Tab-separated table of C-alpha atoms in Angstrom:
chain	number	residue	atom	x	y	z
Z	1	MET	CA	19.487	-21.872	30.509
Z	2	ALA	CA	21.420	-19.578	28.148
Z	3	LEU	CA	25.127	-20.049	27.653
Z	4	ASP	CA	27.436	-17.142	28.436
Z	5	LEU	CA	29.791	-17.161	25.474
Z	6	GLY	CA	31.444	-13.831	26.195
Z	7	PRO	CA	34.751	-15.309	27.525
Z	8	LEU	CA	35.096	-17.485	24.445
Z	9	VAL	CA	35.224	-14.488	22.127
Z	10	THR	CA	38.179	-12.920	23.943
Z	11	HIS	CA	40.112	-16.146	24.523
Z	12	PRO	CA	40.923	-17.964	21.251
Z	13	PRO	CA	42.058	-21.217	22.967
Z	14	LEU	CA	38.767	-21.439	24.828
Z	15	LEU	CA	36.926	-20.617	21.599
Z	16	LEU	CA	38.664	-23.449	19.759
Z	17	ALA	CA	38.021	-25.893	22.606
Z	18	ALA	CA	34.351	-24.924	22.752
Z	19	SER	CA	34.042	-25.363	19.011
Z	20	VAL	CA	35.472	-28.870	19.239
Z	21	LEU	CA	33.328	-29.847	22.230
Z	22	LEU	CA	30.079	-28.435	20.864
Z	23	SER	CA	30.533	-29.484	17.265
Z	24	PRO	CA	28.478	-32.683	17.731
Z	25	LEU	CA	25.501	-30.554	18.784
Z	26	VAL	CA	25.934	-28.389	15.714
Z	27	GLN	CA	26.217	-31.468	13.538
Z	28	ILE	CA	23.063	-33.026	14.983
Z	29	ARG	CA	21.062	-29.850	14.472
Z	30	ALA	CA	22.482	-29.453	10.967
Z	31	CYS	CA	21.414	-32.970	10.077
Z	32	LEU	CA	17.918	-32.384	11.442
Z	33	ARG	CA	17.594	-29.254	9.327
Z	34	SER	CA	19.319	-30.612	6.233
Z	35	ARG	CA	16.202	-31.553	4.331
Z	36	ARG	CA	14.740	-28.077	4.715
Z	37	THR	CA	17.895	-25.966	4.364
Z	38	SER	CA	20.230	-27.950	2.115
Z	39	HIS	CA	19.371	-25.601	-0.768
Z	40	ILE	CA	20.568	-22.587	1.255
Z	41	PRO	CA	24.325	-21.910	0.965
Z	42	GLY	CA	26.439	-21.926	4.124
Z	43	ILE	CA	29.040	-19.205	4.699
Z	44	CYS	CA	32.622	-20.101	5.662
Z	45	TYR	CA	31.703	-23.799	5.778
Z	46	GLY	CA	34.780	-24.834	3.798
Z	47	SER	CA	34.798	-27.810	1.447
Z	48	LEU	CA	35.244	-30.758	3.810
Z	49	PRO	CA	32.193	-33.055	3.834
Z	50	LEU	CA	30.199	-33.150	7.091
Z	51	LEU	CA	32.510	-30.647	8.804
Z	52	GLY	CA	30.943	-27.539	7.271
Z	53	PRO	CA	28.830	-26.486	10.274
Z	54	TRP	CA	31.778	-27.024	12.640
Z	55	ILE	CA	34.085	-24.890	10.489
Z	56	GLY	CA	31.373	-22.300	10.011
Z	57	ALA	CA	30.711	-22.097	13.765
Z	58	TYR	CA	34.403	-21.524	14.408
Z	59	HIS	CA	34.547	-18.624	11.927
Z	60	PHE	CA	31.303	-17.150	13.181
Z	61	LEU	CA	32.459	-17.156	16.804
Z	62	ARG	CA	35.759	-15.625	15.798
Z	63	ASP	CA	34.289	-12.728	13.767
Z	64	PRO	CA	30.511	-12.876	13.217
Z	65	GLU	CA	30.336	-9.502	11.451
Z	66	ALA	CA	32.928	-10.602	8.914
Z	67	VAL	CA	30.939	-13.782	8.211
Z	68	LEU	CA	27.748	-11.794	7.738
Z	69	ARG	CA	29.479	-9.316	5.423
Z	70	GLU	CA	30.899	-12.200	3.432
Z	71	GLY	CA	27.465	-13.765	3.185
Z	72	HIS	CA	25.922	-10.559	1.891
Z	73	ALA	CA	28.764	-10.084	-0.587
Z	74	GLN	CA	28.207	-13.574	-2.003
Z	75	HIS	CA	24.396	-13.478	-1.919
Z	76	PRO	CA	23.248	-9.835	-1.990
Z	77	THR	CA	19.740	-10.695	-3.214
Z	78	GLY	CA	19.046	-14.028	-1.559
Z	79	CYS	CA	19.389	-16.056	1.645
Z	80	PHE	CA	22.358	-17.763	3.273
Z	81	LYS	CA	22.962	-19.647	6.504
Z	82	VAL	CA	25.585	-19.395	9.206
Z	83	ALA	CA	26.458	-21.813	12.001
Z	84	THR	CA	26.718	-20.877	15.653
Z	85	LEU	CA	27.849	-23.100	18.532
Z	86	THR	CA	24.328	-24.330	19.080
Z	87	ASP	CA	22.448	-24.029	15.799
Z	88	GLU	CA	22.302	-22.972	12.180
Z	89	ILE	CA	20.445	-19.773	11.377
Z	90	ILE	CA	19.151	-18.406	8.064
Z	91	ILE	CA	19.893	-14.827	7.125
Z	92	ALA	CA	17.601	-12.923	4.752
Z	93	SER	CA	19.505	-10.557	2.501
Z	94	GLY	CA	18.604	-8.251	-0.365
Z	95	GLN	CA	15.766	-9.945	-2.221
Z	96	GLU	CA	14.181	-11.290	0.929
Z	97	LYS	CA	14.204	-7.816	2.451
Z	98	PHE	CA	12.298	-6.749	-0.657
Z	99	LEU	CA	9.327	-8.327	1.030
Z	100	GLU	CA	9.396	-5.695	3.763
Z	101	PRO	CA	6.047	-3.974	3.247
Z	102	TYR	CA	7.161	-0.351	3.205
Z	103	HIS	CA	5.196	0.051	-0.042
Z	104	ILE	CA	1.918	-0.746	1.757
Z	105	ALA	CA	2.022	2.587	3.577
Z	106	LEU	CA	2.637	4.349	0.259
Z	107	VAL	CA	-0.422	2.727	-1.311
Z	108	ARG	CA	-2.600	3.413	1.716
Z	109	GLY	CA	-1.379	6.988	2.008
Z	110	LYS	CA	0.104	8.690	-1.037
Z	111	LEU	CA	-1.630	6.664	-3.758
Z	112	THR	CA	-5.049	6.977	-2.123
Z	113	GLN	CA	-4.541	10.691	-1.548
Z	114	GLY	CA	-3.267	11.095	-5.109
Z	115	VAL	CA	-6.328	9.651	-6.873
Z	116	GLY	CA	-7.545	13.115	-7.840
Z	117	LYS	CA	-4.091	14.050	-9.136
Z	118	PHE	CA	-3.852	11.042	-11.453
Z	119	LEU	CA	-7.431	11.090	-12.784
Z	120	PRO	CA	-6.925	13.675	-15.582
Z	121	ASP	CA	-4.080	11.701	-17.196
Z	122	MET	CA	-5.914	8.412	-16.663
Z	123	GLN	CA	-8.960	9.865	-18.462
Z	124	VAL	CA	-6.858	10.923	-21.428
Z	125	GLU	CA	-5.450	7.406	-21.739
Z	126	ALA	CA	-8.858	5.752	-21.309
Z	127	ASP	CA	-10.399	7.989	-23.994
Z	128	ARG	CA	-7.508	7.270	-26.359
Z	129	LEU	CA	-7.750	3.520	-25.948
Z	130	LEU	CA	-11.531	3.412	-26.318
Z	131	ARG	CA	-11.221	5.359	-29.572
Z	132	GLU	CA	-8.447	3.084	-30.846
Z	133	LYS	CA	-9.850	-0.262	-29.720
Z	134	ILE	CA	-13.613	0.277	-30.189
Z	135	GLY	CA	-14.129	3.533	-32.073
Z	136	GLU	CA	-17.678	4.891	-32.550
Z	137	PRO	CA	-19.546	2.221	-34.535
Z	138	GLU	CA	-22.914	3.362	-35.872
Z	139	GLY	CA	-24.240	-0.187	-35.950
Z	140	TRP	CA	-23.732	-3.172	-33.690
Z	141	GLU	CA	-20.191	-4.555	-33.705
Z	142	GLU	CA	-18.783	-7.525	-31.828
Z	143	VAL	CA	-15.986	-6.619	-29.392
Z	144	GLY	CA	-13.733	-8.815	-27.249
Z	145	ILE	CA	-14.182	-6.594	-24.219
Z	146	HIS	CA	-11.821	-8.397	-21.829
Z	147	GLU	CA	-8.792	-7.738	-24.037
Z	148	VAL	CA	-9.770	-4.080	-24.387
Z	149	MET	CA	-10.223	-3.711	-20.629
Z	150	ILE	CA	-6.997	-5.420	-19.565
Z	151	ASN	CA	-4.992	-3.149	-21.855
Z	152	THR	CA	-6.899	-0.087	-20.654
Z	153	ILE	CA	-6.364	-1.006	-17.000
Z	154	ALA	CA	-2.668	-1.748	-17.534
Z	155	THR	CA	-2.168	1.606	-19.248
Z	156	THR	CA	-4.094	3.742	-16.775
Z	157	VAL	CA	-2.563	2.141	-13.699
Z	158	ASN	CA	0.948	2.600	-15.082
Z	159	MET	CA	0.266	6.299	-15.484
Z	160	ALA	CA	0.189	6.341	-11.685
Z	161	LEU	CA	3.070	3.913	-11.245
Z	162	GLY	CA	5.619	5.550	-13.525
Z	163	GLY	CA	4.035	7.947	-16.003
Z	164	THR	CA	3.914	7.770	-19.790
Z	165	ARG	CA	7.355	6.120	-19.997
Z	166	LEU	CA	5.785	2.954	-18.579
Z	167	ALA	CA	2.211	3.450	-19.777
Z	168	HIS	CA	3.157	3.919	-23.449
Z	169	ASP	CA	5.717	1.110	-23.647
Z	170	GLN	CA	3.642	-1.660	-25.228
Z	171	ALA	CA	6.362	-4.286	-24.807
Z	172	TYR	CA	6.635	-3.485	-21.095
Z	173	LEU	CA	2.857	-3.553	-20.627
Z	174	LYS	CA	2.747	-6.968	-22.262
Z	175	GLU	CA	5.326	-8.265	-19.788
Z	176	ALA	CA	3.521	-6.567	-16.875
Z	177	ILE	CA	0.277	-8.306	-17.811
Z	178	GLN	CA	2.069	-11.634	-18.230
Z	179	TYR	CA	4.007	-11.330	-14.960
Z	180	THR	CA	1.135	-12.595	-12.788
Z	181	PHE	CA	0.784	-15.781	-14.839
Z	182	ASP	CA	4.554	-16.289	-14.895
Z	183	MET	CA	4.703	-15.892	-11.131
Z	184	MET	CA	1.889	-18.405	-10.515
Z	185	PHE	CA	3.370	-20.975	-12.898
Z	186	SER	CA	6.872	-20.550	-11.491
Z	187	ALA	CA	5.651	-20.956	-7.924
Z	188	GLU	CA	3.989	-24.263	-8.784
Z	189	LEU	CA	7.061	-25.397	-10.723
Z	190	VAL	CA	9.544	-24.630	-7.942
Z	191	ARG	CA	7.232	-25.985	-5.249
Z	192	SER	CA	7.304	-29.397	-6.921
Z	193	LEU	CA	11.104	-29.615	-6.873
Z	194	PRO	CA	13.263	-31.072	-4.072
Z	195	ALA	CA	14.767	-28.494	-1.748
Z	196	TRP	CA	18.273	-28.739	-3.155
Z	197	ALA	CA	17.044	-27.975	-6.692
Z	198	LYS	CA	14.919	-24.900	-5.972
Z	199	GLU	CA	17.705	-22.302	-6.024
Z	200	LEU	CA	19.296	-23.918	-9.066
Z	201	ALA	CA	16.002	-23.801	-10.941
Z	202	MET	CA	15.070	-20.182	-10.218
Z	203	PRO	CA	17.088	-18.562	-13.082
Z	204	PHE	CA	15.256	-20.803	-15.527
Z	205	THR	CA	11.723	-19.975	-14.343
Z	206	PRO	CA	9.350	-17.766	-16.379
Z	207	VAL	CA	9.039	-15.206	-13.579
Z	208	TYR	CA	12.818	-14.754	-13.341
Z	209	GLN	CA	13.126	-14.351	-17.102
Z	210	ASN	CA	10.235	-11.861	-17.083
Z	211	LYS	CA	11.963	-9.732	-14.458
Z	212	LYS	CA	15.187	-9.703	-16.462
Z	213	ARG	CA	13.350	-8.640	-19.627
Z	214	CYS	CA	11.679	-5.804	-17.715
Z	215	GLU	CA	15.041	-4.700	-16.349
Z	216	LYS	CA	16.266	-4.276	-19.926
Z	217	MET	CA	13.122	-2.378	-20.918
Z	218	VAL	CA	12.811	0.100	-18.047
Z	219	GLY	CA	16.087	-0.252	-16.169
Z	220	GLU	CA	17.616	2.834	-17.795
Z	221	TYR	CA	14.512	4.879	-16.941
Z	222	ILE	CA	14.667	3.784	-13.293
Z	223	GLU	CA	18.369	4.668	-13.177
Z	224	GLU	CA	17.546	8.115	-14.577
Z	225	ARG	CA	14.958	8.632	-11.840
Z	226	LEU	CA	17.442	7.499	-9.191
Z	227	LYS	CA	20.051	9.931	-10.543
Z	228	ALA	CA	17.543	12.797	-10.580
Z	229	THR	CA	16.696	12.077	-6.955
Z	230	GLU	CA	20.359	12.073	-5.954
Z	231	ASP	CA	20.862	15.386	-7.769
Z	232	GLY	CA	17.801	16.960	-6.163
Z	233	LYS	CA	16.087	17.434	-9.529
Z	234	VAL	CA	12.831	15.603	-8.870
Z	235	ASP	CA	9.970	17.023	-10.916
Z	236	THR	CA	7.622	14.000	-10.934
Z	237	GLN	CA	5.436	12.576	-8.210
Z	238	ASP	CA	4.255	9.034	-8.886
Z	239	MET	CA	4.569	5.636	-7.254
Z	240	LEU	CA	8.079	5.074	-8.597
Z	241	GLN	CA	9.253	8.322	-7.037
Z	242	TRP	CA	7.566	7.511	-3.738
Z	243	LEU	CA	9.262	4.117	-3.742
Z	244	ILE	CA	12.649	5.744	-4.366
Z	245	ASP	CA	12.071	8.222	-1.547
Z	246	ALA	CA	10.873	5.607	0.955
Z	247	ALA	CA	13.176	2.685	0.120
Z	248	PRO	CA	15.959	1.796	2.561
Z	249	PRO	CA	19.392	2.596	1.081
Z	250	GLU	CA	20.170	-1.047	0.312
Z	251	GLU	CA	16.930	-1.345	-1.686
Z	252	ARG	CA	17.309	1.862	-3.659
Z	253	THR	CA	18.562	0.023	-6.726
Z	254	MET	CA	17.221	-0.531	-10.217
Z	255	VAL	CA	16.798	-4.270	-9.659
Z	256	GLN	CA	14.836	-3.861	-6.433
Z	257	LEU	CA	12.636	-1.058	-7.760
Z	258	ASN	CA	11.858	-2.988	-10.930
Z	259	GLU	CA	10.742	-5.952	-8.849
Z	260	ARG	CA	8.675	-3.716	-6.591
Z	261	LEU	CA	6.904	-2.198	-9.607
Z	262	LEU	CA	6.145	-5.674	-10.905
Z	263	SER	CA	4.586	-6.580	-7.568
Z	264	PHE	CA	2.210	-3.644	-8.082
Z	265	GLN	CA	1.347	-4.966	-11.538
Z	266	VAL	CA	0.228	-8.237	-9.943
Z	267	ALA	CA	-2.038	-6.430	-7.513
Z	268	ALA	CA	-3.341	-3.726	-9.829
Z	269	ILE	CA	-3.997	-5.212	-13.266
Z	270	HIS	CA	-5.770	-8.544	-13.126
Z	271	THR	CA	-8.064	-8.156	-10.108
Z	272	THR	CA	-9.213	-4.752	-11.373
Z	273	THR	CA	-9.781	-6.153	-14.859
Z	274	VAL	CA	-11.815	-9.035	-13.419
Z	275	THR	CA	-13.946	-6.582	-11.420
Z	276	LEU	CA	-14.572	-4.354	-14.441
Z	277	THR	CA	-15.210	-7.167	-16.929
Z	278	THR	CA	-17.650	-8.852	-14.543
Z	279	ALA	CA	-19.577	-5.569	-14.257
Z	280	ILE	CA	-19.705	-5.133	-18.048
Z	281	TYR	CA	-21.069	-8.653	-18.521
Z	282	ALA	CA	-23.713	-8.006	-15.850
Z	283	LEU	CA	-24.713	-4.754	-17.557
Z	284	CYS	CA	-24.895	-6.431	-20.977
Z	285	ALA	CA	-27.059	-9.229	-19.564
Z	286	GLN	CA	-29.808	-6.752	-18.571
Z	287	PRO	CA	-29.196	-3.450	-20.386
Z	288	GLU	CA	-32.910	-2.606	-20.348
Z	289	LEU	CA	-32.853	-2.498	-16.521
Z	290	TYR	CA	-29.632	-0.613	-15.896
Z	291	LEU	CA	-28.031	1.147	-18.865
Z	292	GLU	CA	-30.279	4.219	-19.160
Z	293	THR	CA	-30.589	4.712	-15.399
Z	294	LEU	CA	-26.829	4.620	-14.917
Z	295	ARG	CA	-26.277	6.873	-17.945
Z	296	ALA	CA	-28.724	9.420	-16.553
Z	297	GLU	CA	-26.950	9.508	-13.189
Z	298	ILE	CA	-23.557	9.964	-14.842
Z	299	ARG	CA	-24.825	12.810	-17.050
Z	300	GLN	CA	-26.481	14.485	-14.068
Z	301	HIS	CA	-23.266	14.674	-12.069
Z	302	CYS	CA	-20.815	14.981	-14.958
Z	303	PRO	CA	-22.459	16.636	-17.973
Z	304	ASP	CA	-19.143	17.409	-19.685
Z	305	GLY	CA	-17.786	13.859	-19.330
Z	306	ARG	CA	-14.694	15.016	-17.407
Z	307	PHE	CA	-14.551	13.223	-14.088
Z	308	THR	CA	-13.087	14.276	-10.774
Z	309	LYS	CA	-12.812	12.254	-7.590
Z	310	GLU	CA	-15.761	14.192	-6.194
Z	311	THR	CA	-17.830	13.405	-9.289
Z	312	LEU	CA	-17.102	9.701	-9.017
Z	313	ASP	CA	-18.016	9.729	-5.325
Z	314	ARG	CA	-21.489	11.065	-6.204
Z	315	LEU	CA	-22.283	8.159	-8.548
Z	316	THR	CA	-24.220	6.172	-5.942
Z	317	LYS	CA	-26.075	3.943	-8.406
Z	318	VAL	CA	-22.875	3.095	-10.262
Z	319	ASP	CA	-21.251	2.257	-6.924
Z	320	SER	CA	-24.246	0.113	-5.928
Z	321	PHE	CA	-24.096	-1.746	-9.252
Z	322	LEU	CA	-20.396	-2.519	-8.840
Z	323	ARG	CA	-20.838	-3.626	-5.237
Z	324	GLU	CA	-23.612	-6.039	-6.255
Z	325	CYS	CA	-21.363	-7.445	-8.997
Z	326	GLY	CA	-18.754	-8.125	-6.331
Z	327	ARG	CA	-21.325	-9.700	-4.027
Z	328	THR	CA	-22.846	-12.106	-6.551
Z	329	GLY	CA	-19.707	-12.695	-8.619
Z	330	PRO	CA	-16.797	-12.480	-6.156
Z	331	ILE	CA	-13.267	-13.004	-7.384
Z	332	GLY	CA	-12.610	-15.848	-4.940
Z	333	THR	CA	-14.641	-18.829	-3.834
Z	334	VAL	CA	-12.911	-18.535	-0.481
Z	335	ALA	CA	-11.757	-15.365	1.233
Z	336	SER	CA	-9.496	-13.807	3.839
Z	337	GLY	CA	-6.980	-16.631	4.157
Z	338	ARG	CA	-5.059	-16.767	7.409
Z	339	TYR	CA	-1.999	-18.829	8.300
Z	340	ALA	CA	-1.981	-20.560	11.701
Z	341	ARG	CA	1.335	-19.608	13.254
Z	342	SER	CA	0.516	-21.868	16.195
Z	343	ASP	CA	-2.206	-24.348	17.105
Z	344	PHE	CA	-5.533	-22.528	17.252
Z	345	HIS	CA	-8.836	-23.607	18.799
Z	346	PHE	CA	-12.198	-22.222	17.749
Z	347	ASN	CA	-14.868	-21.713	20.393
Z	348	ASP	CA	-16.422	-25.058	19.509
Z	349	GLY	CA	-13.133	-26.812	20.208
Z	350	THR	CA	-12.106	-27.329	16.579
Z	351	LEU	CA	-8.309	-27.464	16.371
Z	352	ILE	CA	-6.477	-25.726	13.531
Z	353	PRO	CA	-2.946	-27.200	13.586
Z	354	GLN	CA	0.065	-24.974	13.197
Z	355	GLY	CA	0.938	-24.400	9.548
Z	356	CYS	CA	-2.598	-24.729	8.187
Z	357	MET	CA	-4.404	-22.091	6.150
Z	358	VAL	CA	-7.932	-21.061	7.128
Z	359	PHE	CA	-10.345	-19.306	4.759
Z	360	GLY	CA	-13.843	-17.834	4.914
Z	361	ASN	CA	-16.703	-19.358	2.923
Z	362	THR	CA	-17.483	-16.595	0.429
Z	363	PRO	CA	-20.865	-17.839	-0.857
Z	364	VAL	CA	-22.209	-17.970	2.694
Z	365	LEU	CA	-20.630	-14.710	3.837
Z	366	HIS	CA	-21.785	-12.877	0.685
Z	367	ARG	CA	-25.250	-14.350	1.201
Z	368	ILE	CA	-25.414	-16.079	-2.191
Z	369	ALA	CA	-25.774	-19.647	-0.943
Z	370	SER	CA	-29.404	-19.884	-2.132
Z	371	GLU	CA	-30.921	-19.077	-5.517
Z	372	GLU	CA	-32.899	-16.157	-4.100
Z	373	GLU	CA	-29.866	-14.663	-2.360
Z	374	ALA	CA	-27.830	-15.027	-5.538
Z	375	ARG	CA	-30.339	-13.013	-7.584
Z	376	PHE	CA	-28.609	-9.967	-9.045
Z	377	ASP	CA	-30.086	-6.611	-8.011
Z	378	GLY	CA	-27.804	-3.840	-9.221
Z	379	PHE	CA	-29.455	-1.137	-7.140
Z	380	ARG	CA	-29.722	-3.186	-3.943
Z	381	SER	CA	-27.366	-1.028	-1.876
Z	382	SER	CA	-28.617	2.346	-3.128
Z	383	ARG	CA	-32.274	1.314	-2.730
Z	384	LEU	CA	-31.838	-0.076	0.775
Z	385	ALA	CA	-29.991	3.090	1.774
Z	386	ALA	CA	-32.802	5.241	0.360
Z	387	GLU	CA	-35.377	3.179	2.234
Z	388	GLY	CA	-33.370	3.233	5.436
Z	389	GLU	CA	-34.260	6.783	6.525
Z	390	GLY	CA	-30.816	8.293	6.321
Z	391	LYS	CA	-28.875	5.056	6.710
Z	392	LYS	CA	-25.538	5.413	4.942
Z	393	GLN	CA	-25.152	3.409	1.739
Z	394	PRO	CA	-22.425	0.752	1.915
Z	395	GLN	CA	-19.761	1.553	-0.638
Z	396	LEU	CA	-17.844	-0.577	-3.094
Z	397	VAL	CA	-14.729	-0.038	-0.967
Z	398	SER	CA	-16.502	-0.837	2.322
Z	399	THR	CA	-15.324	-4.147	3.731
Z	400	GLY	CA	-17.180	-6.469	6.053
Z	401	GLY	CA	-18.482	-9.973	6.463
Z	402	ASP	CA	-20.724	-9.542	3.427
Z	403	ASN	CA	-18.085	-7.939	1.176
Z	404	LEU	CA	-14.697	-9.628	1.248
Z	405	ASN	CA	-13.479	-8.897	-2.276
Z	406	PHE	CA	-11.006	-6.416	-0.788
Z	407	GLY	CA	-10.367	-8.460	2.353
Z	408	HIS	CA	-11.258	-7.068	5.755
Z	409	GLY	CA	-9.759	-5.519	8.854
Z	410	ARG	CA	-6.150	-4.438	8.979
Z	411	HIS	CA	-5.337	-6.707	6.030
Z	412	ALA	CA	-7.902	-5.087	3.719
Z	413	CYS	CA	-6.526	-4.107	0.316
Z	414	PRO	CA	-4.798	-0.726	0.775
Z	415	GLY	CA	-5.226	0.115	-2.919
Z	416	ARG	CA	-8.986	-0.395	-3.057
Z	417	PHE	CA	-9.777	3.332	-3.195
Z	418	PHE	CA	-7.562	3.801	-6.244
Z	419	ALA	CA	-8.928	0.637	-7.874
Z	420	ALA	CA	-12.540	1.655	-7.238
Z	421	ALA	CA	-11.986	5.092	-8.775
Z	422	GLU	CA	-10.310	3.505	-11.808
Z	423	VAL	CA	-13.157	1.018	-12.343
Z	424	LYS	CA	-15.845	3.693	-11.928
Z	425	LEU	CA	-14.045	5.993	-14.344
Z	426	ILE	CA	-13.745	3.436	-17.138
Z	427	LEU	CA	-17.232	1.973	-16.625
Z	428	ALA	CA	-18.785	5.465	-16.636
Z	429	LYS	CA	-17.001	6.330	-19.886
Z	430	LEU	CA	-18.220	3.105	-21.490
Z	431	ILE	CA	-21.816	3.816	-20.416
Z	432	LEU	CA	-21.702	7.364	-21.786
Z	433	ARG	CA	-20.184	6.316	-25.111
Z	434	TYR	CA	-21.820	3.006	-25.963
Z	435	ASP	CA	-24.932	0.888	-26.007
Z	436	MET	CA	-23.954	-2.646	-24.959
Z	437	GLU	CA	-25.592	-6.058	-24.888
Z	438	LEU	CA	-24.768	-9.744	-25.032
Z	439	ILE	CA	-24.730	-11.391	-28.436
Z	440	PRO	CA	-28.004	-13.331	-28.694
Z	441	GLY	CA	-27.566	-16.935	-27.607
Z	442	THR	CA	-24.434	-16.260	-25.541
Z	443	LYS	CA	-23.756	-15.706	-21.857
Z	444	PRO	CA	-20.617	-15.481	-19.734
Z	445	MET	CA	-19.436	-18.744	-18.242
Z	446	ARG	CA	-17.813	-18.902	-14.837
Z	447	MET	CA	-14.263	-20.187	-14.923
Z	448	TYR	CA	-11.973	-21.150	-12.055
Z	449	ILE	CA	-8.251	-21.296	-11.441
Z	450	GLY	CA	-8.034	-23.112	-8.135
Z	451	THR	CA	-10.204	-21.123	-5.737
Z	452	THR	CA	-10.092	-18.009	-7.929
Z	453	LYS	CA	-13.094	-17.263	-10.089
Z	454	ILE	CA	-12.461	-15.372	-13.327
Z	455	PRO	CA	-14.786	-14.120	-16.059
Z	456	GLU	CA	-14.745	-15.673	-19.484
Z	457	THR	CA	-11.977	-13.863	-21.343
Z	458	LYS	CA	-12.946	-14.772	-24.908
Z	459	LEU	CA	-16.635	-13.786	-24.792
Z	460	LYS	CA	-17.534	-11.011	-27.221
Z	461	ILE	CA	-20.325	-8.490	-26.659
Z	462	ARG	CA	-22.217	-6.193	-29.044
Z	463	MET	CA	-21.433	-2.475	-28.904
Z	464	ARG	CA	-22.455	0.650	-30.824
Z	465	ALA	CA	-22.231	4.380	-30.281
Z	466	ALA	CA	-24.802	5.514	-27.714
Z	467	THR	CA	-28.169	6.313	-29.312
Z	468	SER	CA	-29.611	8.222	-26.348
């Protein structure tokens, strides 16, 4: 039965009496929650030990809007708690609202639709980096391809995120690449601390320090873009501009936009680099089977070497090759994690308790549980489609039970169309420019970070200017 507290708000004596009478309930609830919320600051709790929730409940009943405003003023980018007559509640402010996924719609819509717009500039950057990092060697040269690819991916993706100001800032790109590792390390560090120490530790974590360094590097540029938007002088359309246009007013700040851009770096750089590097290793392992066939297809559809979205879409063998790389060498050993918000029973009666994570078994779902199933066949998808009497070829971006690298269903990666175009573009340019093979006596080793599988980052391959 809900309490009708309306009369208490308009009658201060009743309000005070209710606060006194109900304070034990508040205290009991506060004690029960203390282990989980002691690290969250209370608003208007005063300084008297044990009486904080009682004092806070009094102030909240008297003027809840004032308490909430005070909480936001003290903690504009974090969380705080307030006490009511019957409970303590946690309020998400600023930084927590950053997690609102308004950017997902931008990736699914504007970024996907803008692939063709960004491709010309991305090609220029890819060509420049391949010339600088690899050149045109007449004889075989050993190249650390992972380092070349991660820098190429970081540069090309930032052309779409914020233009040359981000893409040509080498110090910023270094931090953007490092941000994922800083975030993972910081999460493990903070997770191991007691609740009361988590907030105190955050300013000392690598991820926090990384964000602050990036603010110094690109903060002025973001402010300039914000000012141009306010003045109606927008002449650039990229992800930063779309974020500025779509952000709620309280999030349209340099700090929030910097953090949002860094979240894109996490999603866009490393997984794409893993996908591309895995494909290069697979190509170098059997160049006699795939290199000339793929090169012929690329030249057929793009004789001048200048790619459009339509050109990339016609590279069916390249797409098939990349899809098979994802099938036999998926990024994760488990896939499509789901959090049980309540107890869940499978059809066989198996209980998944509330709070547990459930994942799919990737080797089984990708049909690589046996040696025969795991055999790499780069043209599997294109061949089966050709033999299927008009059956449509499954694409790299197609999701399903047998292809979970991009997730599946409504939670499938919204940026997969952009990522696929980027990978195809760079791989096609490599195939046109270079002969590639593994150094005799070497092969890529599979490495794991938890459940995530990554390619060997230090392996070098042999490359030379294309001879055919």
